[in-house]
């Protein structure tokens, strides 16, 4: 049994959802943006737009220059989350979903019967048909089937859109030759530089490298894991503990003054604090991130007594905000990160336990009201002018809960 992993990657996901819901967009180049502004960037592009060289990160003005007929659409994160949950259910009706990796990726495990190539390929076609029937024909996906999840993910990238690629262990290593090593998960620009310095430029070079060489390239155990994964072996990776959570927002033109941006930053922190409590975590460090129009950026951080208290975190945020450069160009993007996370149940109470308890009761009451009557039914007043700004966003590996992060 060499085929074990069944990897599903939904193609141009955000743009495909828009084309599914809006028939007038089908067959047209579509760019999805966080805010309707010429200075923002596309966060997704349909395959019709990709044909013009438009991709994630392309500025709207550049996208219009390359493709004057492009349709620019504002993102609707709650809709994408709803589609995601529907898709997970549809796939799960055909084969159990082991892990959801992101809003547009999931991996399943093949059983002994399904590990036969013809059966696995039939299953892939069955999954695609189920998606078309239950969700819509615009929701195309590429499916990779391989001995492990690493190679299955790679296989899903080799044929897009609507691909189906199988990599069998018996076909290794030749099946990988010719694939750019940039396509491998976990191999970014800095790793490419390290590999090049070791004389590794192609997939053939990488496969021929010794385990010791890859351990050196990856500074330890991850190099050994790469060596095994490339050979189709199942590699155990211990679960990682979440070390940070946060929110960021690209500012609309009317929100780029310090006053407007400050209100949005406070809203972002209040959302992050709510998530912190929901996940039963406390944070020991707060980071504030400011990006400016001239591509400069400013970062600062503050160590905290571990806390999940919104008021305490807002006080720390105000201290960071006062440290920012005063002579600076307009802001483009703002973000807050709660780091050094730990479990709340292991948290030692401060000397002011009674005050802490009163504050905890306040946070619990606000969370309960917002859960019952809708997000932002109650909030701290500094975010009042931003109540319609910074809507829910979808990060690469974080699928938001509309009840916690939505705007209704």
Short mmCIF file of C-alpha atoms in Angstrom, two decimals:
data_model
loop_
_atom_site.label_atom_id
_atom_site.label_comp_id
_atom_site.label_asym_id
_atom_site.label_seq_id
_atom_site.Cartn_x
_atom_site.Cartn_y
_atom_site.Cartn_z
CA UNK A 1 0.00 0.00 0.00
CA UNK A 2 1.94 3.02 -1.25
CA UNK A 3 -0.85 5.56 -1.74
CA UNK A 4 -1.99 6.94 1.61
CA UNK A 5 -2.61 10.68 1.30
CA UNK A 6 -5.40 12.43 -0.60
CA UNK A 7 -4.84 16.20 -0.75
CA UNK A 8 -7.49 18.68 -1.95
CA UNK A 9 -6.58 22.24 -3.00
CA UNK A 10 -9.44 24.49 -4.11
CA UNK A 11 -8.38 26.59 -7.09
CA UNK A 12 -8.41 30.41 -6.83
CA UNK A 13 -10.79 29.92 -3.93
CA UNK A 14 -12.04 33.45 -3.13
CA UNK A 15 -12.43 34.34 -6.81
CA UNK A 16 -14.16 31.03 -7.54
CA UNK A 17 -16.71 31.64 -4.78
CA UNK A 18 -17.48 35.03 -6.30
CA UNK A 19 -17.86 33.50 -9.76
CA UNK A 20 -20.13 30.80 -8.34
CA UNK A 21 -22.40 33.34 -6.64
CA UNK A 22 -22.29 35.92 -9.44
CA UNK A 23 -22.78 34.32 -12.86
CA UNK A 24 -21.95 37.60 -14.60
CA UNK A 25 -18.33 37.16 -13.43
CA UNK A 26 -17.87 33.71 -14.94
CA UNK A 27 -15.25 33.55 -17.65
CA UNK A 28 -14.02 37.04 -16.77
CA UNK A 29 -10.77 38.10 -15.07
CA UNK A 30 -11.57 38.78 -11.40
CA UNK A 31 -9.42 40.30 -8.68
CA UNK A 32 -10.55 40.09 -5.05
CA UNK A 33 -9.42 42.94 -2.78
CA UNK A 34 -9.74 43.65 0.97
CA UNK A 35 -10.98 47.23 0.38
CA UNK A 36 -12.14 49.06 -2.71
CA UNK A 37 -9.13 51.31 -3.30
CA UNK A 38 -6.70 51.66 -6.18
CA UNK A 39 -3.77 51.52 -3.76
CA UNK A 40 -4.63 48.13 -2.29
CA UNK A 41 -3.51 44.71 -3.54
CA UNK A 42 -5.35 41.68 -4.85
CA UNK A 43 -5.69 38.93 -2.27
CA UNK A 44 -6.92 36.49 -4.92
CA UNK A 45 -7.21 36.32 -8.70
CA UNK A 46 -9.29 34.11 -10.97
CA UNK A 47 -7.50 31.97 -13.54
CA UNK A 48 -8.71 34.36 -16.23
CA UNK A 49 -6.85 37.14 -14.38
CA UNK A 50 -3.79 34.97 -13.76
CA UNK A 51 -3.44 34.63 -17.53
CA UNK A 52 -2.51 38.34 -17.52
CA UNK A 53 0.12 37.85 -14.80
CA UNK A 54 -2.15 39.07 -12.01
CA UNK A 55 -1.67 37.22 -8.74
CA UNK A 56 -1.93 37.63 -4.99
CA UNK A 57 -0.09 40.84 -4.10
CA UNK A 58 -0.61 42.62 -7.43
CA UNK A 59 -1.70 46.23 -6.84
CA UNK A 60 -5.09 47.16 -8.25
CA UNK A 61 -3.64 49.90 -10.45
CA UNK A 62 -1.12 47.43 -11.90
CA UNK A 63 -3.87 44.84 -12.39
CA UNK A 64 -5.93 47.37 -14.37
CA UNK A 65 -2.88 48.25 -16.47
CA UNK A 66 -2.25 44.61 -17.33
CA UNK A 67 -5.91 43.79 -17.85
CA UNK A 68 -8.19 46.81 -18.42
CA UNK A 69 -11.27 44.59 -18.28
CA UNK A 70 -10.56 43.07 -14.88
CA UNK A 71 -13.47 42.95 -12.44
CA UNK A 72 -12.41 44.17 -9.00
CA UNK A 73 -14.52 42.65 -6.22
CA UNK A 74 -14.43 43.38 -2.49
CA UNK A 75 -13.78 40.30 -0.37
CA UNK A 76 -16.63 38.77 1.65
CA UNK A 77 -14.91 36.64 4.32
CA UNK A 78 -18.10 35.39 6.04
CA UNK A 79 -19.31 34.02 2.70
CA UNK A 80 -15.98 32.26 2.08
CA UNK A 81 -16.12 30.70 5.55
CA UNK A 82 -19.67 29.44 4.92
CA UNK A 83 -18.58 27.90 1.60
CA UNK A 84 -15.58 26.34 3.33
CA UNK A 85 -17.72 24.55 5.92
CA UNK A 86 -20.09 23.35 3.20
CA UNK A 87 -17.17 22.00 1.15
CA UNK A 88 -15.68 20.18 4.14
CA UNK A 89 -19.04 18.47 4.69
CA UNK A 90 -19.42 17.51 1.03
CA UNK A 91 -15.90 16.05 0.90
CA UNK A 92 -16.47 14.33 4.24
CA UNK A 93 -19.50 12.55 2.82
CA UNK A 94 -17.17 10.89 0.28
CA UNK A 95 -14.04 10.33 2.39
CA UNK A 96 -13.31 11.33 6.01
CA UNK A 97 -11.38 14.61 6.26
CA UNK A 98 -8.32 14.13 8.48
CA UNK A 99 -7.16 17.73 8.72
CA UNK A 100 -8.28 21.09 7.45
CA UNK A 101 -5.06 22.96 6.72
CA UNK A 102 -6.48 26.28 5.55
CA UNK A 103 -9.59 27.84 4.06
CA UNK A 104 -8.86 26.11 0.72
CA UNK A 105 -6.84 23.00 1.64
CA UNK A 106 -7.64 19.72 3.35
CA UNK A 107 -6.06 16.28 3.53
CA UNK A 108 -7.61 12.82 3.85
CA UNK A 109 -6.19 9.33 4.44
CA UNK A 110 -6.84 6.49 2.01
CA UNK A 111 -7.77 3.10 3.44
CA UNK A 112 -6.33 -0.18 2.13
CA UNK A 113 -8.87 -0.56 -0.66
CA UNK A 114 -8.66 3.11 -1.70
CA UNK A 115 -4.85 2.92 -1.87
CA UNK A 116 -5.10 1.11 -5.21
CA UNK A 117 -4.41 3.68 -7.91
CA UNK A 118 -7.54 3.10 -9.98
CA UNK A 119 -9.76 3.20 -6.90
CA UNK A 120 -8.07 6.39 -5.64
CA UNK A 121 -8.49 8.10 -9.01
CA UNK A 122 -12.16 7.09 -9.17
CA UNK A 123 -12.61 8.49 -5.66
CA UNK A 124 -11.04 11.80 -6.73
CA UNK A 125 -13.44 12.11 -9.65
CA UNK A 126 -16.31 11.21 -7.32
CA UNK A 127 -15.28 13.99 -4.90
CA UNK A 128 -15.14 16.53 -7.73
CA UNK A 129 -18.59 15.54 -8.99
CA UNK A 130 -20.05 15.73 -5.49
CA UNK A 131 -18.65 19.28 -5.13
CA UNK A 132 -20.07 20.35 -8.50
CA UNK A 133 -23.49 18.91 -7.64
CA UNK A 134 -23.75 20.21 -4.06
CA UNK A 135 -21.84 23.51 -4.19
CA UNK A 136 -21.38 24.50 -7.82
CA UNK A 137 -19.36 23.92 -10.97
CA UNK A 138 -17.17 26.98 -10.39
CA UNK A 139 -15.69 25.32 -7.29
CA UNK A 140 -12.90 23.44 -9.00
CA UNK A 141 -10.18 21.71 -7.05
CA UNK A 142 -6.87 20.02 -7.76
CA UNK A 143 -6.35 16.68 -6.04
CA UNK A 144 -2.96 15.15 -5.29
CA UNK A 145 -2.57 11.50 -4.30
CA UNK A 146 0.72 10.17 -2.97
CA UNK A 147 2.41 8.01 -0.29
CA UNK A 148 2.47 10.91 2.20
CA UNK A 149 0.84 14.28 2.71
CA UNK A 150 3.95 16.21 1.69
CA UNK A 151 4.09 14.61 -1.77
CA UNK A 152 0.29 14.72 -2.11
CA UNK A 153 0.36 18.49 -1.53
CA UNK A 154 3.08 18.80 -4.16
CA UNK A 155 1.03 16.66 -6.57
CA UNK A 156 -1.98 18.95 -6.11
CA UNK A 157 0.13 21.89 -7.33
CA UNK A 158 1.39 20.24 -10.50
CA UNK A 159 -1.83 20.47 -12.51
CA UNK A 160 -4.12 23.47 -12.07
CA UNK A 161 -6.96 24.17 -12.31
CA UNK A 162 -9.09 21.06 -11.83
CA UNK A 163 -6.10 18.72 -11.74
CA UNK A 164 -5.67 15.13 -10.64
CA UNK A 165 -2.08 13.95 -10.16
CA UNK A 166 -0.85 10.70 -8.63
CA UNK A 167 2.72 10.18 -7.40
CA UNK A 168 3.46 6.53 -6.64
CA UNK A 169 6.39 5.46 -4.51
CA UNK A 170 7.60 3.16 -7.28
CA UNK A 171 7.90 6.19 -9.59
CA UNK A 172 10.32 8.00 -7.26
CA UNK A 173 12.61 9.80 -7.72
CA UNK A 174 12.10 10.23 -11.48
CA UNK A 175 8.51 11.47 -11.03
CA UNK A 176 9.87 14.49 -9.16
CA UNK A 177 12.58 15.40 -11.65
CA UNK A 178 11.86 18.61 -13.48
CA UNK A 179 9.73 20.01 -10.66
CA UNK A 180 11.08 23.32 -9.38
CA UNK A 181 12.22 23.03 -5.76
CA UNK A 182 10.34 26.29 -5.11
CA UNK A 183 7.17 24.18 -5.33
CA UNK A 184 8.07 22.21 -2.20
CA UNK A 185 6.23 23.16 0.98
CA UNK A 186 8.62 24.81 3.43
CA UNK A 187 11.16 25.86 0.81
CA UNK A 188 11.16 29.66 0.63
CA UNK A 189 13.67 32.20 -0.72
CA UNK A 190 16.03 31.97 2.27
CA UNK A 191 16.09 28.17 2.11
CA UNK A 192 16.70 28.31 -1.65
CA UNK A 193 19.75 30.47 -0.92
CA UNK A 194 21.03 27.99 1.66
CA UNK A 195 20.51 25.07 -0.72
CA UNK A 196 22.23 26.91 -3.56
CA UNK A 197 25.23 27.55 -1.30
CA UNK A 198 25.43 23.76 -0.83
CA UNK A 199 25.35 23.16 -4.58
CA UNK A 200 21.67 22.19 -4.68
CA UNK A 201 19.77 23.87 -7.50
CA UNK A 202 17.36 21.26 -8.89
CA UNK A 203 15.10 18.52 -7.63
CA UNK A 204 17.67 16.02 -8.88
CA UNK A 205 20.32 17.72 -6.73
CA UNK A 206 18.02 17.74 -3.71
CA UNK A 207 17.13 14.07 -4.02
CA UNK A 208 20.77 13.08 -4.46
CA UNK A 209 21.89 15.04 -1.37
CA UNK A 210 22.74 12.99 1.69
CA UNK A 211 20.68 13.07 4.86
CA UNK A 212 23.58 14.82 6.61
CA UNK A 213 23.65 17.53 3.93
CA UNK A 214 19.95 18.22 4.34
CA UNK A 215 20.28 18.25 8.12
CA UNK A 216 22.94 20.92 7.67
CA UNK A 217 20.75 22.90 5.26
CA UNK A 218 17.77 22.87 7.63
CA UNK A 219 19.85 23.15 10.80
CA UNK A 220 18.65 19.87 12.26
CA UNK A 221 15.78 17.42 12.32
CA UNK A 222 13.71 19.15 9.64
CA UNK A 223 16.38 18.27 7.07
CA UNK A 224 16.09 14.61 8.02
CA UNK A 225 12.31 14.87 7.67
CA UNK A 226 12.70 16.38 4.20
CA UNK A 227 14.99 13.50 3.19
CA UNK A 228 12.37 10.94 4.27
CA UNK A 229 9.38 12.79 2.83
CA UNK A 230 10.95 13.02 -0.61
CA UNK A 231 11.26 9.21 -0.54
CA UNK A 232 7.58 8.74 0.22
CA UNK A 233 8.02 7.83 3.89
CA UNK A 234 5.46 8.70 6.54
CA UNK A 235 7.10 11.22 8.87
CA UNK A 236 5.72 11.98 12.31
CA UNK A 237 5.68 15.67 13.10
CA UNK A 238 4.85 16.57 16.71
CA UNK A 239 1.95 19.00 17.08
CA UNK A 240 2.96 22.62 17.51
CA UNK A 241 1.44 24.90 20.11
CA UNK A 242 0.03 28.20 18.95
CA UNK A 243 2.55 30.90 19.86
CA UNK A 244 0.71 34.02 18.70
CA UNK A 245 -2.55 35.37 17.32
CA UNK A 246 -3.43 38.71 15.88
CA UNK A 247 -5.27 40.81 13.34
CA UNK A 248 -4.19 43.27 10.68
CA UNK A 249 -6.04 45.60 8.33
CA UNK A 250 -5.26 47.49 5.13
CA UNK A 251 -6.65 50.97 5.69
CA UNK A 252 -9.20 52.49 3.36
CA UNK A 253 -8.29 56.01 2.13
CA UNK A 254 -10.65 57.65 4.63
CA UNK A 255 -9.06 55.75 7.54
CA UNK A 256 -5.40 56.69 7.08
CA UNK A 257 -5.23 59.57 9.55
CA UNK A 258 -3.69 58.78 12.95
CA UNK A 259 -7.05 59.29 14.69
CA UNK A 260 -8.97 56.93 12.41
CA UNK A 261 -6.16 54.37 12.39
CA UNK A 262 -5.96 54.39 16.19
CA UNK A 263 -9.65 53.52 16.49
CA UNK A 264 -9.19 50.61 14.06
CA UNK A 265 -6.14 49.37 15.98
CA UNK A 266 -8.20 49.31 19.17
CA UNK A 267 -10.91 47.33 17.40
CA UNK A 268 -8.33 44.82 16.16
CA UNK A 269 -7.01 44.34 19.69
CA UNK A 270 -10.49 43.85 21.13
CA UNK A 271 -11.14 41.13 18.52
CA UNK A 272 -7.83 39.46 19.36
CA UNK A 273 -8.56 39.57 23.10
CA UNK A 274 -11.93 37.91 22.53
CA UNK A 275 -10.24 35.10 20.60
CA UNK A 276 -7.67 34.78 23.37
CA UNK A 277 -10.36 34.17 25.98
CA UNK A 278 -12.30 31.84 23.69
CA UNK A 279 -9.20 29.66 23.32
CA UNK A 280 -8.48 29.79 27.07
CA UNK A 281 -5.10 31.47 26.54
CA UNK A 282 -3.19 34.38 28.04
CA UNK A 283 -0.60 36.57 26.32
CA UNK A 284 2.74 37.72 27.68
CA UNK A 285 3.73 40.08 24.88
CA UNK A 286 1.95 42.65 22.69
CA UNK A 287 3.23 43.78 19.29
CA UNK A 288 2.07 46.79 17.28
CA UNK A 289 2.81 46.91 13.56
CA UNK A 290 2.50 50.00 11.35
CA UNK A 291 3.19 50.05 7.60
CA UNK A 292 3.39 53.34 5.72
CA UNK A 293 2.71 54.42 2.15
CA UNK A 294 6.39 54.92 1.36
CA UNK A 295 6.97 51.20 2.20
CA UNK A 296 8.60 52.01 5.52
CA UNK A 297 7.37 50.11 8.54
CA UNK A 298 7.56 50.46 12.32
CA UNK A 299 7.33 47.69 14.88
CA UNK A 300 7.39 47.77 18.67
CA UNK A 301 6.55 45.33 21.43
CA UNK A 302 5.84 45.33 25.13
CA UNK A 303 6.28 42.54 27.65
CA UNK A 304 3.19 41.90 29.79
CA UNK A 305 2.16 40.06 32.88
CA UNK A 306 0.30 37.18 31.18
CA UNK A 307 -3.26 38.39 30.61
CA UNK A 308 -6.44 37.96 28.59
CA UNK A 309 -8.01 41.16 29.95
CA UNK A 310 -9.10 43.56 27.23
CA UNK A 311 -8.66 46.69 29.35
CA UNK A 312 -5.16 45.69 30.44
CA UNK A 313 -4.21 44.95 26.84
CA UNK A 314 -5.67 48.26 25.66
CA UNK A 315 -3.54 50.11 28.24
CA UNK A 316 -0.43 48.38 26.91
CA UNK A 317 -1.49 49.17 23.34
CA UNK A 318 -1.79 52.86 24.21
CA UNK A 319 1.78 52.84 25.54
CA UNK A 320 3.02 51.37 22.26
CA UNK A 321 0.97 53.82 20.18
CA UNK A 322 2.56 56.77 22.01
CA UNK A 323 6.01 55.49 21.00
CA UNK A 324 5.27 55.59 17.26
CA UNK A 325 7.08 58.06 14.97
CA UNK A 326 5.12 61.31 14.82
CA UNK A 327 6.68 62.61 11.59
CA UNK A 328 5.60 59.90 9.19
CA UNK A 329 3.73 59.49 5.88
CA UNK A 330 0.13 58.24 5.83
CA UNK A 331 -0.49 54.79 7.23
CA UNK A 332 -1.34 51.96 4.84
CA UNK A 333 -1.67 48.92 7.09
CA UNK A 334 -1.94 48.34 10.84
CA UNK A 335 -1.76 45.19 12.92
CA UNK A 336 -1.64 43.85 16.46
CA UNK A 337 -0.19 40.54 17.61
CA UNK A 338 -0.60 38.83 20.98
CA UNK A 339 2.45 36.64 21.49
CA UNK A 340 4.09 34.43 24.15
CA UNK A 341 0.82 32.57 24.58
CA UNK A 342 0.18 30.17 27.42
CA UNK A 343 -2.72 28.20 28.82
CA UNK A 344 -4.91 30.21 31.14
CA UNK A 345 -5.40 27.33 33.59
CA UNK A 346 -1.68 27.34 34.35
CA UNK A 347 -1.57 31.11 34.80
CA UNK A 348 -0.50 32.42 38.22
CA UNK A 349 -2.78 35.10 39.64
CA UNK A 350 -1.34 38.55 40.29
CA UNK A 351 -1.24 40.22 43.70
CA UNK A 352 -4.46 42.00 42.77
CA UNK A 353 -6.61 38.87 42.50
CA UNK A 354 -9.82 40.60 43.58
CA UNK A 355 -9.49 43.27 40.90
CA UNK A 356 -8.57 40.57 38.40
CA UNK A 357 -11.75 38.69 39.26
CA UNK A 358 -13.90 41.78 38.77
CA UNK A 359 -12.26 42.40 35.39
CA UNK A 360 -12.75 38.77 34.41
CA UNK A 361 -16.45 39.04 35.24
CA UNK A 362 -16.65 42.12 33.01
CA UNK A 363 -14.94 40.34 30.11
CA UNK A 364 -17.18 37.29 30.52
CA UNK A 365 -20.30 39.47 30.55
CA UNK A 366 -19.24 41.35 27.40
CA UNK A 367 -18.37 38.11 25.61
CA UNK A 368 -21.75 36.60 26.55
CA UNK A 369 -23.68 39.67 25.35
CA UNK A 370 -21.81 39.74 22.04
CA UNK A 371 -22.37 36.03 21.53
CA UNK A 372 -26.10 36.35 22.17
CA UNK A 373 -26.89 39.65 20.45
CA UNK A 374 -24.20 39.87 17.78
CA UNK A 375 -20.58 40.83 17.54
CA UNK A 376 -19.84 44.40 18.72
CA UNK A 377 -23.14 44.78 20.58
CA UNK A 378 -20.89 46.03 23.38
CA UNK A 379 -17.28 47.15 23.08
CA UNK A 380 -14.83 49.58 24.62
CA UNK A 381 -15.42 53.11 23.36
CA UNK A 382 -12.05 53.74 21.76
CA UNK A 383 -13.14 51.58 18.82
CA UNK A 384 -16.50 53.34 18.35
CA UNK A 385 -15.63 55.25 15.18
CA UNK A 386 -14.18 52.05 13.70
CA UNK A 387 -17.19 49.84 14.36
CA UNK A 388 -17.81 49.47 10.60
CA UNK A 389 -14.12 49.12 9.75
CA UNK A 390 -11.73 46.15 9.83
CA UNK A 391 -14.26 43.43 9.03
CA UNK A 392 -13.47 39.74 9.41
CA UNK A 393 -10.45 38.59 7.41
CA UNK A 394 -9.15 35.14 6.54
CA UNK A 395 -5.48 34.42 7.20
CA UNK A 396 -3.61 31.59 5.49
CA UNK A 397 -3.92 29.09 8.31
CA UNK A 398 -6.70 30.65 10.39
CA UNK A 399 -10.35 30.09 9.53
CA UNK A 400 -12.26 32.69 11.52
CA UNK A 401 -15.35 31.96 13.56
CA UNK A 402 -18.00 34.48 12.42
CA UNK A 403 -19.52 34.42 15.93
CA UNK A 404 -16.22 35.61 17.40
CA UNK A 405 -14.84 37.78 14.61
CA UNK A 406 -17.82 38.68 12.46
CA UNK A 407 -19.43 42.08 12.32
CA UNK A 408 -23.04 41.16 12.99
#
